[in-house]
Short mmCIF file of N, CA and C in Angstrom, two decimals:
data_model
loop_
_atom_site.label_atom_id
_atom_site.label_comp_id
_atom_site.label_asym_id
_atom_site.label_seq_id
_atom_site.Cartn_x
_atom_site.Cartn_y
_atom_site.Cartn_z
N UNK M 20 -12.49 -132.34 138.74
CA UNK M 20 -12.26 -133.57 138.03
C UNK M 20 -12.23 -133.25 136.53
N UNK M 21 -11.00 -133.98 135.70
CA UNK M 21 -11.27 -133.43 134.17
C UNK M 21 -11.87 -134.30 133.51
N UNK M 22 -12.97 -133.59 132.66
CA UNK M 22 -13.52 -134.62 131.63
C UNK M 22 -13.24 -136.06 131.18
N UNK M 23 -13.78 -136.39 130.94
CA UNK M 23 -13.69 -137.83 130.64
C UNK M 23 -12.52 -138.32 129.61
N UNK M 24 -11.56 -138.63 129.09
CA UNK M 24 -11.06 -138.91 127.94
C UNK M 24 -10.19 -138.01 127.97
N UNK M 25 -10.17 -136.88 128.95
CA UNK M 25 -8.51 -136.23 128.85
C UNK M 25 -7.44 -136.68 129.80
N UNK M 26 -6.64 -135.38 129.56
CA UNK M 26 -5.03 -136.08 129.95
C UNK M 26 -4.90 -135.47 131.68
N UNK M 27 -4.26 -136.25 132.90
CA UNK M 27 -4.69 -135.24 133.98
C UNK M 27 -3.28 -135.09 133.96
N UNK M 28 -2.40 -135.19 133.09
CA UNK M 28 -0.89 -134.59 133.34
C UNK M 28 -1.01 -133.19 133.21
N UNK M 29 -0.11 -132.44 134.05
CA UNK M 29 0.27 -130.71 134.17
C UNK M 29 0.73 -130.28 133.40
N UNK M 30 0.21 -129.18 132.55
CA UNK M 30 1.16 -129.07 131.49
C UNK M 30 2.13 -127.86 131.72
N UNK M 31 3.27 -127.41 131.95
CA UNK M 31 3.49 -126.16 132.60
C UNK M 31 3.28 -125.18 131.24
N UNK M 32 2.79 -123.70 131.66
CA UNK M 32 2.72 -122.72 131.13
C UNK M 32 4.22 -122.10 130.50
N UNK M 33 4.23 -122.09 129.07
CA UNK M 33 5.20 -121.70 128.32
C UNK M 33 5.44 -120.16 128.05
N UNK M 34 6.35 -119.35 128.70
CA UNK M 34 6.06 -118.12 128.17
C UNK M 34 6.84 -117.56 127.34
N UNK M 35 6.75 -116.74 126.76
CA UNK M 35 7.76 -115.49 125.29
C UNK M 35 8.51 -115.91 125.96
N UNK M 36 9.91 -115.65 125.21
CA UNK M 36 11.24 -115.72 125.53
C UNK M 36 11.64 -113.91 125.84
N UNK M 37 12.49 -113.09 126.21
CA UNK M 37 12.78 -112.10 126.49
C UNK M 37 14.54 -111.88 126.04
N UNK M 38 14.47 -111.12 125.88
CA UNK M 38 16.44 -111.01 124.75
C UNK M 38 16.63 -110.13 125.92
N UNK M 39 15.87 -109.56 126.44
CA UNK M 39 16.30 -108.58 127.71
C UNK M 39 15.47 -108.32 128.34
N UNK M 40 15.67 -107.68 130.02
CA UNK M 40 14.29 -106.93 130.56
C UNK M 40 14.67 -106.01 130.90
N UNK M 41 14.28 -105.05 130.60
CA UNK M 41 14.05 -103.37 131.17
C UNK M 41 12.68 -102.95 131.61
N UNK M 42 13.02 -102.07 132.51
CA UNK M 42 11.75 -101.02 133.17
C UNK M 42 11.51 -99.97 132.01
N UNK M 43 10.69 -99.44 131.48
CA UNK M 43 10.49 -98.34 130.78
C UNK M 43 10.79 -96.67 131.60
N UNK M 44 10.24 -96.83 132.02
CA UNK M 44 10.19 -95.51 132.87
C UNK M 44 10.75 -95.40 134.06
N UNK M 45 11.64 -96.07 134.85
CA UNK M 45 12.05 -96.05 136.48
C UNK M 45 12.29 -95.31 137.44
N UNK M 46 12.30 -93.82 136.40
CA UNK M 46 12.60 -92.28 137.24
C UNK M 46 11.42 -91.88 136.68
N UNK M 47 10.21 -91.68 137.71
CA UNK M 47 8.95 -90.84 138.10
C UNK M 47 8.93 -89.48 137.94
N UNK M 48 8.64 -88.73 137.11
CA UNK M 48 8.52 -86.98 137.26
C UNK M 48 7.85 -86.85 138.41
N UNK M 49 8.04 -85.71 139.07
CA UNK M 49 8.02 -85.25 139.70
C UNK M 49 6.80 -84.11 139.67
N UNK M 50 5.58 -84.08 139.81
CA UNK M 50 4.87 -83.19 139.47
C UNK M 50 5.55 -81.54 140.40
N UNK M 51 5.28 -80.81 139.29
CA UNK M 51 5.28 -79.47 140.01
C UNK M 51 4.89 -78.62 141.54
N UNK M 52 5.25 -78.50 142.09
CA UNK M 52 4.32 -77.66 143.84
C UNK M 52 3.93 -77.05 143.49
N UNK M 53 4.66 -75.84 142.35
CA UNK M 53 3.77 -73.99 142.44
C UNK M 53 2.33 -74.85 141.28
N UNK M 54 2.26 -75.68 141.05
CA UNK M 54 1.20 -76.04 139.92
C UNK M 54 -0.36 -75.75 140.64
N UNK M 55 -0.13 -75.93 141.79
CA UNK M 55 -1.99 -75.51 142.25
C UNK M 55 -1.55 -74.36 142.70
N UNK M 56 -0.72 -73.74 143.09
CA UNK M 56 -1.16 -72.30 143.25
C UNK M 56 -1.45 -71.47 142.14
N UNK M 57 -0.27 -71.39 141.27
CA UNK M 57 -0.62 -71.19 139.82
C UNK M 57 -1.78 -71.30 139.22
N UNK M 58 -2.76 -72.10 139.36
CA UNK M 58 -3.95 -72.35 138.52
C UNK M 58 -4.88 -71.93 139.38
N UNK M 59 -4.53 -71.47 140.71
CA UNK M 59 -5.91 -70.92 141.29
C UNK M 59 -5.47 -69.30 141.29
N UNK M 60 -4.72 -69.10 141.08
CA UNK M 60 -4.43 -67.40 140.81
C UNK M 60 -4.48 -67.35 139.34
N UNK M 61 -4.38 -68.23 138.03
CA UNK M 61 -5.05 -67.79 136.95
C UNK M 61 -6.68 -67.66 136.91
N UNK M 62 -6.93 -69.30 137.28
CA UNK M 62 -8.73 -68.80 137.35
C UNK M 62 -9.08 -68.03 138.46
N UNK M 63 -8.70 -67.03 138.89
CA UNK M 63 -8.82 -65.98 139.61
C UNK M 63 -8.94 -64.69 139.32
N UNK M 64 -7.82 -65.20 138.22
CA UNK M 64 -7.96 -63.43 137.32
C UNK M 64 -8.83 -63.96 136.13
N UNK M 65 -8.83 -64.60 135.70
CA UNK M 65 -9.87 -65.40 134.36
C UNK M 65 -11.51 -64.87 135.18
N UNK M 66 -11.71 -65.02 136.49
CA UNK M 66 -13.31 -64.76 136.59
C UNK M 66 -13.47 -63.54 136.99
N UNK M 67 -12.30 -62.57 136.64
CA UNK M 67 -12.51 -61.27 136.39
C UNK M 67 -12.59 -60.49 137.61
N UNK M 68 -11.68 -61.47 138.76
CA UNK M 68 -11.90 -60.58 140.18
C UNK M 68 -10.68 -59.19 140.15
N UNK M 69 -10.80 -58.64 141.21
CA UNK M 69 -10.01 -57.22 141.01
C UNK M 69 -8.76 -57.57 142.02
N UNK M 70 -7.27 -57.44 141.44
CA UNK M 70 -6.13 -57.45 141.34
C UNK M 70 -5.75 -57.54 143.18
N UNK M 71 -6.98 -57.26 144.04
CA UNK M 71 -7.01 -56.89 145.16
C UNK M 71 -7.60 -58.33 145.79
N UNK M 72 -8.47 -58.98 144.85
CA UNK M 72 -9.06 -60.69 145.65
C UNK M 72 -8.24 -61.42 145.67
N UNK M 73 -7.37 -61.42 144.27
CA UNK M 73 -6.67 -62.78 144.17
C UNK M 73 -5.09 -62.31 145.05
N UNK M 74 -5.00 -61.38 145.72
CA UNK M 74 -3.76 -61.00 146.19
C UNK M 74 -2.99 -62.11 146.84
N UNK M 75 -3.78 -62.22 148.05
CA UNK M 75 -3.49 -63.91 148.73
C UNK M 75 -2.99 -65.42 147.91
N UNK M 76 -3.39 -65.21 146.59
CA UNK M 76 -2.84 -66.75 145.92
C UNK M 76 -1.72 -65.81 145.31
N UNK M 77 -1.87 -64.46 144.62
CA UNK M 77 -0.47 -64.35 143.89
C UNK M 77 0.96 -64.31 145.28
N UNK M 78 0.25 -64.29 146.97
CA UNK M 78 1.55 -64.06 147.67
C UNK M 78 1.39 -65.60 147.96
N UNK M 79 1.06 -66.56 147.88
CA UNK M 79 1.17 -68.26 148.12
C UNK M 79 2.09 -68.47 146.77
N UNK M 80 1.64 -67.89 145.72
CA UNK M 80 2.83 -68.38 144.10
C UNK M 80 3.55 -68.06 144.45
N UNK M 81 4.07 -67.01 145.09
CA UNK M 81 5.50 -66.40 144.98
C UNK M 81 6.18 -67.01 146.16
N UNK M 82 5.80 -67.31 147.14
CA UNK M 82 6.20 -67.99 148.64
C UNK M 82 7.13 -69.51 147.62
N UNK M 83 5.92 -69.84 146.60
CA UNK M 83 6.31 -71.06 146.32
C UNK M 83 7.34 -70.89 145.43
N UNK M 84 7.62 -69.96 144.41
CA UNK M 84 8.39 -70.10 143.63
C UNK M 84 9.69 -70.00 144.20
N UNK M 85 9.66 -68.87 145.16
CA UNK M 85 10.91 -68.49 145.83
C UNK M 85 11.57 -69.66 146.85
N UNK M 86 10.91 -70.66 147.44
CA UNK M 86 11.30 -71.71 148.09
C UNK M 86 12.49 -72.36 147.62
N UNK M 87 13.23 -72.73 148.64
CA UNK M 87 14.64 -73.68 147.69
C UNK M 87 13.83 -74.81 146.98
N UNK M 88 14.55 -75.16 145.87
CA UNK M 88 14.53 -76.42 145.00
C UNK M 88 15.08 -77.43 146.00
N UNK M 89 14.13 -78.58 145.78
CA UNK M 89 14.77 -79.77 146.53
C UNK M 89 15.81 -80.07 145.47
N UNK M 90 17.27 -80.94 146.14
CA UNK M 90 17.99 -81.70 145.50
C UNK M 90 17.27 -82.86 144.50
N UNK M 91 18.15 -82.81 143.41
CA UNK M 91 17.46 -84.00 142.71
C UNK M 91 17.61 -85.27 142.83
N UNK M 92 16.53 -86.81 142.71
CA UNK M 92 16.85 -87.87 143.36
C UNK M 92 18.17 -88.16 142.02
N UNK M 93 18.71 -89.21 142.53
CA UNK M 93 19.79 -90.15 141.91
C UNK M 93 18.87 -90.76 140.93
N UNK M 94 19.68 -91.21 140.17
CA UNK M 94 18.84 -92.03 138.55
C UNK M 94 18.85 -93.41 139.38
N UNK M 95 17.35 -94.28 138.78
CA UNK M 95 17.57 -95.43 139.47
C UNK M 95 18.30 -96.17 138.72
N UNK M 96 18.94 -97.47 139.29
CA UNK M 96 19.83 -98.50 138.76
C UNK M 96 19.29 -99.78 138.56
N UNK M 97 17.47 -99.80 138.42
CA UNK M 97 17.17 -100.95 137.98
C UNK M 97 17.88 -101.33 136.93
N UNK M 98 17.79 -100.57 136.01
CA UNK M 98 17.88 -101.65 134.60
C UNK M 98 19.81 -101.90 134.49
N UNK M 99 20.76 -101.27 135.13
CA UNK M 99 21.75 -102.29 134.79
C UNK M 99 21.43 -103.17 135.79
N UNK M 100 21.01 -103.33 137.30
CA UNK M 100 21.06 -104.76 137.62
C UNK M 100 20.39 -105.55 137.04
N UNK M 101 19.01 -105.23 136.76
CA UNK M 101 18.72 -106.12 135.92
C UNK M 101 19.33 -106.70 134.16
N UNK M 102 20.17 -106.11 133.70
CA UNK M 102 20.77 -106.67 132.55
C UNK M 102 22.14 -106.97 133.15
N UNK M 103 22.42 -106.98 134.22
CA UNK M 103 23.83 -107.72 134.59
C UNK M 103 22.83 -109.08 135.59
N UNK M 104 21.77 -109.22 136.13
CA UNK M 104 21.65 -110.44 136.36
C UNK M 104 20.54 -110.92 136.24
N UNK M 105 19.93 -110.98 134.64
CA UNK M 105 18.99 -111.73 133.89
C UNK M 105 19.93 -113.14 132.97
N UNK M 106 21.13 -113.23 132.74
CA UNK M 106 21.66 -114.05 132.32
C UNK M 106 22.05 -114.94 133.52
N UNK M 107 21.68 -114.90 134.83
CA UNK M 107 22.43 -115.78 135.67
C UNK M 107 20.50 -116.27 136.12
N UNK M 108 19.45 -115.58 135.86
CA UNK M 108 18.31 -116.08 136.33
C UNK M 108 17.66 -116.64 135.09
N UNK M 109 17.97 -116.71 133.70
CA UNK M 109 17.30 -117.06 132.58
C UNK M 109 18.01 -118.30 132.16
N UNK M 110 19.54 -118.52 133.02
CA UNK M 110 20.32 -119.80 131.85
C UNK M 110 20.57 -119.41 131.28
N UNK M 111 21.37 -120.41 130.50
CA UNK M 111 22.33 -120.33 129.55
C UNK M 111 21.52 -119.87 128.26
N UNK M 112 21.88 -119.89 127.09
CA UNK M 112 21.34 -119.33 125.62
C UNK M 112 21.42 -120.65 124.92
N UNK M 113 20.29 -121.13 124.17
CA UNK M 113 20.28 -122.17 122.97
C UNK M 113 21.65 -121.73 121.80
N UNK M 114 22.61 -122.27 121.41
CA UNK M 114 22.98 -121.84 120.55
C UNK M 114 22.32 -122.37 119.36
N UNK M 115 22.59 -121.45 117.81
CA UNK M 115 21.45 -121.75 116.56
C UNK M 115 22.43 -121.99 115.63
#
């Protein structure tokens, strides 16, 4: 129930206006694979083991490096659909 002496009309929520919308970022990097093998065969040789412990991660790096490259994805196409149909979901323009 609202207070005494106010208004119980709805007021709708007004928001910014937008000249455009875009995604910032829409294509995700891709983190690296050889990246954990790599860092467990550096701190491997960093804690000073002999060229003979870390053998097993330097043959997992190389398994990995040598692997085919995946194909790369396609660029996404949010942002022209969205700037080809934000003028048909926003209305028309105030002219000034």
């Amino acid at each position: 129930m609202p207070p005494r002496g106010s208004s119980t009309a709805i007021n709708p929520v007004r928001l910014q206006t937008v000249s455009r919308l875009k995604i910032r970022h829409p294509d995700k990097q891709e983190p690296n694979p050889c990246l954990g093998p790599m860092t467990a065969m550096l701190n491997c040789w960093a804690a000073g083991a002999a060229s003979g412990g870390c053998g097993h991660l330097e043959k997992a790096l190389r398994d990995c490096m040598d692997a085919p490259k995946p194909p790369p994805k396609g660029k996404s196409t949010i942002n022209h659909h969205l700037g080809r149909l934000y003028p048909m979901i926003s209305g028309p323009k105030k002219k000034t």
